[in-house]
PDB file of C-alpha atoms in Angstrom:
ATOM      1  CA  MET F 912      19.214   7.343  -8.476  1.00 79.00           C
ATOM      2  CA  ASP F 913      21.924   6.499  -5.949  1.00 82.00           C
ATOM      3  CA  ALA F 914      21.383   9.802  -4.130  1.00 86.00           C
ATOM      4  CA  LEU F 915      17.628   9.138  -3.950  1.00 90.00           C
ATOM      5  CA  HIS F 916      18.221   5.611  -2.697  1.00 88.00           C
ATOM      6  CA  THR F 917      20.759   6.778  -0.107  1.00 86.00           C
ATOM      7  CA  ALA F 918      18.302   9.392   1.172  1.00 89.00           C
ATOM      8  CA  GLY F 919      15.691   6.629   1.419  1.00 90.00           C
ATOM      9  CA  ILE F 920      18.065   4.471   3.467  1.00 85.00           C
ATOM     10  CA  ARG F 921      18.708   7.382   5.850  1.00 89.00           C
ATOM     11  CA  PHE F 922      14.960   7.910   6.182  1.00 93.00           C
ATOM     12  CA  ALA F 923      14.494   4.197   6.999  1.00 90.00           C
ATOM     13  CA  GLU F 924      17.260   4.471   9.628  1.00 89.00           C
ATOM     14  CA  ALA F 925      15.456   7.415  11.221  1.00 90.00           C
ATOM     15  CA  LEU F 926      12.178   5.456  11.292  1.00 91.00           C
ATOM     16  CA  GLN F 927      13.851   2.407  12.803  1.00 89.00           C
ATOM     17  CA  SER F 928      15.486   4.487  15.529  1.00 89.00           C
ATOM     18  CA  GLY F 929      12.069   5.351  17.001  1.00 85.00           C
ATOM     19  CA  PRO F 930      10.692   3.933  20.250  1.00 89.00           C
ATOM     20  CA  PRO F 931      10.618   0.096  20.441  1.00 86.00           C
ATOM     21  CA  TRP F 932       6.808  -0.062  20.706  1.00 89.00           C
ATOM     22  CA  LEU F 933       6.566   1.457  17.217  1.00 91.00           C
ATOM     23  CA  GLU F 934       8.158  -1.657  15.699  1.00 90.00           C
ATOM     24  CA  LYS F 935       5.096  -3.773  16.522  1.00 90.00           C
ATOM     25  CA  PHE F 936       2.841  -1.024  15.194  1.00 94.00           C
ATOM     26  CA  TRP F 937       4.637  -0.768  11.817  1.00 93.00           C
ATOM     27  CA  ILE F 938       4.723  -4.540  11.379  1.00 91.00           C
ATOM     28  CA  SER F 939       0.998  -4.761  12.228  1.00 92.00           C
ATOM     29  CA  VAL F 940       0.199  -2.046   9.675  1.00 94.00           C
ATOM     30  CA  THR F 941       2.231  -3.832   7.004  1.00 92.00           C
ATOM     31  CA  SER F 942       0.351  -7.067   7.743  1.00 90.00           C
ATOM     32  CA  LEU F 943      -3.061  -5.362   7.718  1.00 89.00           C
ATOM     33  CA  ALA F 944      -2.339  -3.703   4.358  1.00 89.00           C
ATOM     34  CA  ASP F 945      -1.073  -6.860   2.679  1.00 91.00           C
ATOM     35  CA  PRO F 946      -2.896  -7.130  -0.662  1.00 90.00           C
ATOM     36  CA  LYS F 947      -4.219 -10.550   0.419  1.00 92.00           C
ATOM     37  CA  CYS F 948      -6.308  -8.742   3.063  1.00 91.00           C
ATOM     38  CA  ILE F 949      -8.241  -6.991   0.292  1.00 91.00           C
ATOM     39  CA  PHE F 950      -9.627 -10.368  -0.738  1.00 90.00           C
ATOM     40  CA  THR F 951      -9.892 -12.010   2.690  1.00 92.00           C
ATOM     41  CA  VAL F 952     -11.038  -9.103   4.895  1.00 92.00           C
ATOM     42  CA  PHE F 953     -12.066  -5.935   3.060  1.00 91.00           C
ATOM     43  CA  PHE F 954     -13.989  -7.505   0.169  1.00 92.00           C
ATOM     44  CA  PRO F 955     -16.200  -9.704   2.411  1.00 92.00           C
ATOM     45  CA  LEU F 956     -16.815  -6.775   4.767  1.00 91.00           C
ATOM     46  CA  ALA F 957     -17.723  -4.408   1.918  1.00 91.00           C
ATOM     47  CA  TYR F 958     -19.868  -7.067   0.205  1.00 90.00           C
ATOM     48  CA  PHE F 959     -21.774  -7.654   3.446  1.00 89.00           C
ATOM     49  CA  LEU F 960     -22.430  -3.930   3.828  1.00 86.00           C
ATOM     50  CA  ASP F 961     -23.348  -3.285   0.181  1.00 89.00           C
ATOM     51  CA  ARG F 962     -23.106  -5.739  -2.712  1.00 88.00           C
ATOM     52  CA  LYS F 963     -22.181  -3.115  -5.327  1.00 89.00           C
ATOM     53  CA  VAL F 964     -19.418  -1.657  -3.147  1.00 91.00           C
ATOM     54  CA  GLY F 965     -18.115  -5.156  -2.414  1.00 90.00           C
ATOM     55  CA  VAL F 966     -17.948  -6.027  -6.116  1.00 90.00           C
ATOM     56  CA  SER F 967     -16.112  -2.734  -6.768  1.00 92.00           C
ATOM     57  CA  VAL F 968     -13.574  -3.523  -4.035  1.00 93.00           C
ATOM     58  CA  LEU F 969     -13.002  -6.979  -5.520  1.00 92.00           C
ATOM     59  CA  TRP F 970     -12.779  -5.753  -9.138  1.00 92.00           C
ATOM     60  CA  ILE F 971     -10.448  -2.862  -8.374  1.00 94.00           C
ATOM     61  CA  GLY F 972      -8.332  -5.108  -6.144  1.00 94.00           C
ATOM     62  CA  LEU F 973      -7.887  -7.620  -8.962  1.00 93.00           C
ATOM     63  CA  VAL F 974      -7.116  -5.028 -11.640  1.00 95.00           C
ATOM     64  CA  SER F 975      -4.688  -3.104  -9.422  1.00 95.00           C
ATOM     65  CA  GLU F 976      -2.937  -6.336  -8.370  1.00 94.00           C
ATOM     66  CA  TRP F 977      -2.358  -7.213 -12.033  1.00 95.00           C
ATOM     67  CA  LEU F 978      -1.317  -3.684 -12.980  1.00 96.00           C
ATOM     68  CA  ASN F 979       1.085  -3.485 -10.036  1.00 95.00           C
ATOM     69  CA  VAL F 980       2.934  -6.568 -11.289  1.00 93.00           C
ATOM     70  CA  VAL F 981       3.131  -5.085 -14.805  1.00 95.00           C
ATOM     71  CA  LEU F 982       4.452  -1.758 -13.483  1.00 94.00           C
ATOM     72  CA  LYS F 983       7.001  -3.451 -11.229  1.00 92.00           C
ATOM     73  CA  TRP F 984       8.505  -5.401 -14.090  1.00 91.00           C
ATOM     74  CA  PHE F 985       8.438  -2.325 -16.326  1.00 92.00           C
ATOM     75  CA  LEU F 986       9.951   0.106 -13.766  1.00 90.00           C
ATOM     76  CA  PHE F 987      12.103  -2.536 -12.062  1.00 86.00           C
ATOM     77  CA  GLY F 988      12.802  -0.586  -8.858  1.00 88.00           C
ATOM     78  CA  GLU F 989      15.387  -1.677  -6.311  1.00 88.00           C
ATOM     79  CA  ARG F 990      14.497  -2.958  -2.829  1.00 88.00           C
ATOM     80  CA  PRO F 991      16.279  -1.191   0.087  1.00 88.00           C
ATOM     81  CA  PHE F 992      17.188  -4.375   1.940  1.00 82.00           C
ATOM     82  CA  TRP F 993      19.127  -5.679  -1.066  1.00 80.00           C
ATOM     83  CA  TRP F 994      20.307  -2.352  -2.493  1.00 83.00           C
ATOM     84  CA  VAL F 995      22.179  -1.288   0.642  1.00 81.00           C
ATOM     85  CA  HIS F 996      24.543  -4.251   0.164  1.00 79.00           C
ATOM     86  CA  GLU F 997      24.596  -4.495  -3.643  1.00 80.00           C
ATOM     87  CA  SER F 998      25.428  -0.799  -4.012  1.00 81.00           C
ATOM     88  CA  GLY F 999      28.314  -1.051  -1.567  1.00 76.00           C
ATOM     89  CA  LEU F1000      26.812   1.608   0.737  1.00 77.00           C
ATOM     90  CA  ALA F1001      26.998  -0.731   3.742  1.00 70.00           C
ATOM     91  CA  SER F1002      30.747  -1.229   3.188  1.00 73.00           C
ATOM     92  CA  ARG F1003      31.500   2.482   2.644  1.00 81.00           C
ATOM     93  CA  GLU F1004      29.393   4.025   5.421  1.00 79.00           C
ATOM     94  CA  LEU F1005      27.939   3.049   8.766  1.00 77.00           C
ATOM     95  CA  VAL F1006      24.416   1.803   8.113  1.00 78.00           C
ATOM     96  CA  THR F1007      22.354   0.790  11.123  1.00 80.00           C
ATOM     97  CA  LEU F1008      19.343  -1.055   9.806  1.00 84.00           C
ATOM     98  CA  ARG F1009      17.407  -3.946  11.290  1.00 84.00           C
ATOM     99  CA  GLN F1010      16.026  -6.809   9.276  1.00 84.00           C
ATOM    100  CA  PHE F1011      12.528  -8.259   9.721  1.00 83.00           C
ATOM    101  CA  PRO F1012      10.919 -11.400   8.306  1.00 82.00           C
ATOM    102  CA  VAL F1013       9.095  -9.238   5.733  1.00 79.00           C
ATOM    103  CA  SER F1014      12.282  -7.358   4.736  1.00 75.00           C
ATOM    104  CA  CYS F1015      13.542  -9.965   2.307  1.00 72.00           C
ATOM    105  CA  GLU F1016      10.964  -9.499  -0.438  1.00 77.00           C
ATOM    106  CA  THR F1017      12.360 -10.341  -3.827  1.00 78.00           C
ATOM    107  CA  GLY F1018      11.410  -8.947  -7.190  1.00 82.00           C
ATOM    108  CA  PRO F1019      11.145  -5.337  -8.291  1.00 85.00           C
ATOM    109  CA  GLY F1020       9.897  -2.769  -5.790  1.00 84.00           C
ATOM    110  CA  ASP F1021       8.430   0.129  -7.740  1.00 89.00           C
ATOM    111  CA  PRO F1022       5.606   1.012  -7.068  1.00 93.00           C
ATOM    112  CA  SER F1023       4.696  -0.308  -3.616  1.00 94.00           C
ATOM    113  CA  GLY F1024       2.013  -2.957  -4.021  1.00 92.00           C
ATOM    114  CA  HIS F1025       0.797  -2.558  -0.452  1.00 94.00           C
ATOM    115  CA  CYS F1026       0.131   1.153  -1.055  1.00 95.00           C
ATOM    116  CA  MET F1027      -1.154   0.857  -4.598  1.00 96.00           C
ATOM    117  CA  ILE F1028      -3.468  -2.144  -4.242  1.00 96.00           C
ATOM    118  CA  THR F1029      -4.830  -1.221  -0.812  1.00 95.00           C
ATOM    119  CA  GLY F1030      -5.310   2.409  -1.850  1.00 95.00           C
ATOM    120  CA  ALA F1031      -7.104   1.473  -5.064  1.00 96.00           C
ATOM    121  CA  ALA F1032      -9.319  -1.264  -3.627  1.00 95.00           C
ATOM    122  CA  LEU F1033     -10.412   0.737  -0.583  1.00 95.00           C
ATOM    123  CA  TRP F1034     -11.420   3.761  -2.688  1.00 95.00           C
ATOM    124  CA  PRO F1035     -15.009   2.573  -3.353  1.00 94.00           C
ATOM    125  CA  LEU F1036     -15.472   1.718   0.325  1.00 93.00           C
ATOM    126  CA  VAL F1037     -14.236   5.160   1.369  1.00 94.00           C
ATOM    127  CA  THR F1038     -16.453   6.969  -1.142  1.00 93.00           C
ATOM    128  CA  ALA F1039     -19.475   4.901  -0.022  1.00 92.00           C
ATOM    129  CA  LEU F1040     -18.765   5.760   3.627  1.00 91.00           C
ATOM    130  CA  THR F1041     -18.368   9.429   2.675  1.00 91.00           C
ATOM    131  CA  ALA F1042     -21.758   9.388   0.904  1.00 90.00           C
ATOM    132  CA  LEU F1043     -23.326   7.717   3.940  1.00 89.00           C
ATOM    133  CA  ALA F1044     -21.787  10.288   6.291  1.00 87.00           C
ATOM    134  CA  SER F1045     -23.016  13.117   4.048  1.00 86.00           C
ATOM    135  CA  ARG F1046     -26.589  11.816   4.168  1.00 87.00           C
ATOM    136  CA  HIS F1047     -26.610  11.605   7.969  1.00 82.00           C
ATOM    137  CA  SER F1048     -24.631  14.659   8.975  1.00 82.00           C
ATOM    138  CA  GLY F1049     -24.260  18.266   7.943  1.00 80.00           C
ATOM    139  CA  SER F1050     -20.845  18.510   9.581  1.00 84.00           C
ATOM    140  CA  LEU F1051     -17.956  18.885   7.135  1.00 84.00           C
ATOM    141  CA  VAL F1052     -15.656  17.082   9.580  1.00 87.00           C
ATOM    142  CA  VAL F1053     -17.954  14.032   9.655  1.00 86.00           C
ATOM    143  CA  LYS F1054     -18.344  14.100   5.858  1.00 86.00           C
ATOM    144  CA  LEU F1055     -14.583  14.167   5.296  1.00 89.00           C
ATOM    145  CA  SER F1056     -13.635  11.725   8.069  1.00 92.00           C
ATOM    146  CA  PRO F1057     -13.643   8.615   5.787  1.00 93.00           C
ATOM    147  CA  PHE F1058     -11.152  10.292   3.433  1.00 94.00           C
ATOM    148  CA  GLY F1059      -9.134  11.498   6.420  1.00 94.00           C
ATOM    149  CA  ALA F1060      -8.952   7.925   7.709  1.00 95.00           C
ATOM    150  CA  TYR F1061      -8.028   6.729   4.199  1.00 95.00           C
ATOM    151  CA  ALA F1062      -5.194   9.282   3.954  1.00 96.00           C
ATOM    152  CA  LEU F1063      -3.880   8.368   7.417  1.00 96.00           C
ATOM    153  CA  LEU F1064      -4.016   4.662   6.571  1.00 95.00           C
ATOM    154  CA  GLN F1065      -2.109   5.228   3.331  1.00 96.00           C
ATOM    155  CA  LEU F1066       0.507   7.288   5.160  1.00 96.00           C
ATOM    156  CA  ALA F1067       0.882   4.595   7.834  1.00 96.00           C
ATOM    157  CA  VAL F1068       1.141   1.841   5.223  1.00 96.00           C
ATOM    158  CA  GLY F1069       3.796   3.781   3.325  1.00 96.00           C
ATOM    159  CA  LEU F1070       5.850   4.442   6.445  1.00 96.00           C
ATOM    160  CA  SER F1071       5.544   0.800   7.489  1.00 95.00           C
ATOM    161  CA  ARG F1072       6.888  -0.359   4.124  1.00 94.00           C
ATOM    162  CA  VAL F1073       9.887   1.954   4.453  1.00 94.00           C
ATOM    163  CA  PHE F1074      10.379   0.814   8.075  1.00 94.00           C
ATOM    164  CA  VAL F1075      10.616  -2.889   7.140  1.00 92.00           C
ATOM    165  CA  LEU F1076      12.972  -2.052   4.219  1.00 91.00           C
ATOM    166  CA  ALA F1077      10.584  -3.349   1.567  1.00 90.00           C
ATOM    167  CA  HIS F1078      10.430  -0.028  -0.316  1.00 93.00           C
ATOM    168  CA  PHE F1079      12.142   3.315  -0.752  1.00 94.00           C
ATOM    169  CA  PRO F1080      10.040   6.419   0.046  1.00 96.00           C
ATOM    170  CA  HIS F1081       9.652   7.385  -3.635  1.00 95.00           C
ATOM    171  CA  GLN F1082       8.222   3.911  -4.386  1.00 95.00           C
ATOM    172  CA  VAL F1083       5.682   4.381  -1.606  1.00 96.00           C
ATOM    173  CA  VAL F1084       4.635   7.806  -2.927  1.00 96.00           C
ATOM    174  CA  GLY F1085       4.256   6.314  -6.407  1.00 96.00           C
ATOM    175  CA  GLY F1086       2.122   3.493  -5.008  1.00 96.00           C
ATOM    176  CA  ILE F1087      -0.128   5.873  -3.070  1.00 96.00           C
ATOM    177  CA  LEU F1088      -0.701   8.125  -6.092  1.00 96.00           C
ATOM    178  CA  ALA F1089      -1.248   5.206  -8.471  1.00 96.00           C
ATOM    179  CA  GLY F1090      -3.647   3.547  -6.019  1.00 96.00           C
ATOM    180  CA  ALA F1091      -5.779   6.662  -5.543  1.00 95.00           C
ATOM    181  CA  ALA F1092      -5.860   7.289  -9.310  1.00 96.00           C
ATOM    182  CA  LEU F1093      -6.838   3.686 -10.056  1.00 95.00           C
ATOM    183  CA  GLY F1094      -9.510   3.647  -7.365  1.00 95.00           C
ATOM    184  CA  TRP F1095     -10.994   6.885  -8.649  1.00 94.00           C
ATOM    185  CA  GLY F1096     -10.759   5.859 -12.297  1.00 93.00           C
ATOM    186  CA  LEU F1097     -12.080   2.301 -11.959  1.00 91.00           C
ATOM    187  CA  GLN F1098     -14.808   2.813  -9.376  1.00 86.00           C
ATOM    188  CA  GLY F1099     -17.545   3.535 -11.931  1.00 83.00           C
ATOM    189  CA  ARG F1100     -16.366   0.788 -14.276  1.00 84.00           C
ATOM    190  CA  ALA F1101     -16.764  -2.238 -12.018  1.00 78.00           C
ATOM    191  CA  PRO F1102     -18.862  -5.038 -13.551  1.00 83.00           C
ATOM    192  CA  ALA F1103     -21.462  -4.768 -10.785  1.00 73.00           C
ATOM    193  CA  THR F1104     -23.942  -7.111 -12.477  1.00 76.00           C
ATOM    194  CA  ARG F1105     -21.512 -10.042 -12.377  1.00 73.00           C
ATOM    195  CA  THR F1106     -21.610 -12.626  -9.602  1.00 70.00           C
ATOM    196  CA  PRO F1107     -18.547 -13.065  -7.339  1.00 64.00           C
ATOM    197  CA  GLY F1108     -17.842 -16.334  -9.180  1.00 73.00           C
ATOM    198  CA  PHE F1109     -17.004 -14.306 -12.318  1.00 73.00           C
ATOM    199  CA  PHE F1110     -14.008 -12.788 -10.557  1.00 67.00           C
TER     200      PHE F1110
END
């Protein structure tokens, strides 16, 4: 695992060495994809657009939030910000990493909650937008644009989490895959007849 973690640290260094304007972008993406935004931004928006989709976003967000905590304590992955010092890498080699207020997350890091929860909860919204686009356009590009935006968002969220040293790249990939699988698997199982108070 040390080789995988070291490669992740080098990847984070490469991301952090980008142009200064990218720092604000990555931090904004990390803030936008915070799991709290599922409940404060995306659920109300989806519920306003379509009640059933909104309930699915809320249900999948709740289930994926719970499952993410279970997986983190089962897999118990390291966090880059802490690992670089605890492993002794920072004392053996030159490591040029910057710290941010969101870098110091504690607790296990595998899989990425930002990627997993956001990816899972946004799945019903993306599929609803894809169905809407399919009804109004014959263009394949228009039909696939919601999933294209979803994939780009997930990629940006993953890179932002590596940038702020909250996760290693393999934890981000695990979160993205788990989120998409959960979203796909739970979308048809949301208790759509329940009121929001049930949740």
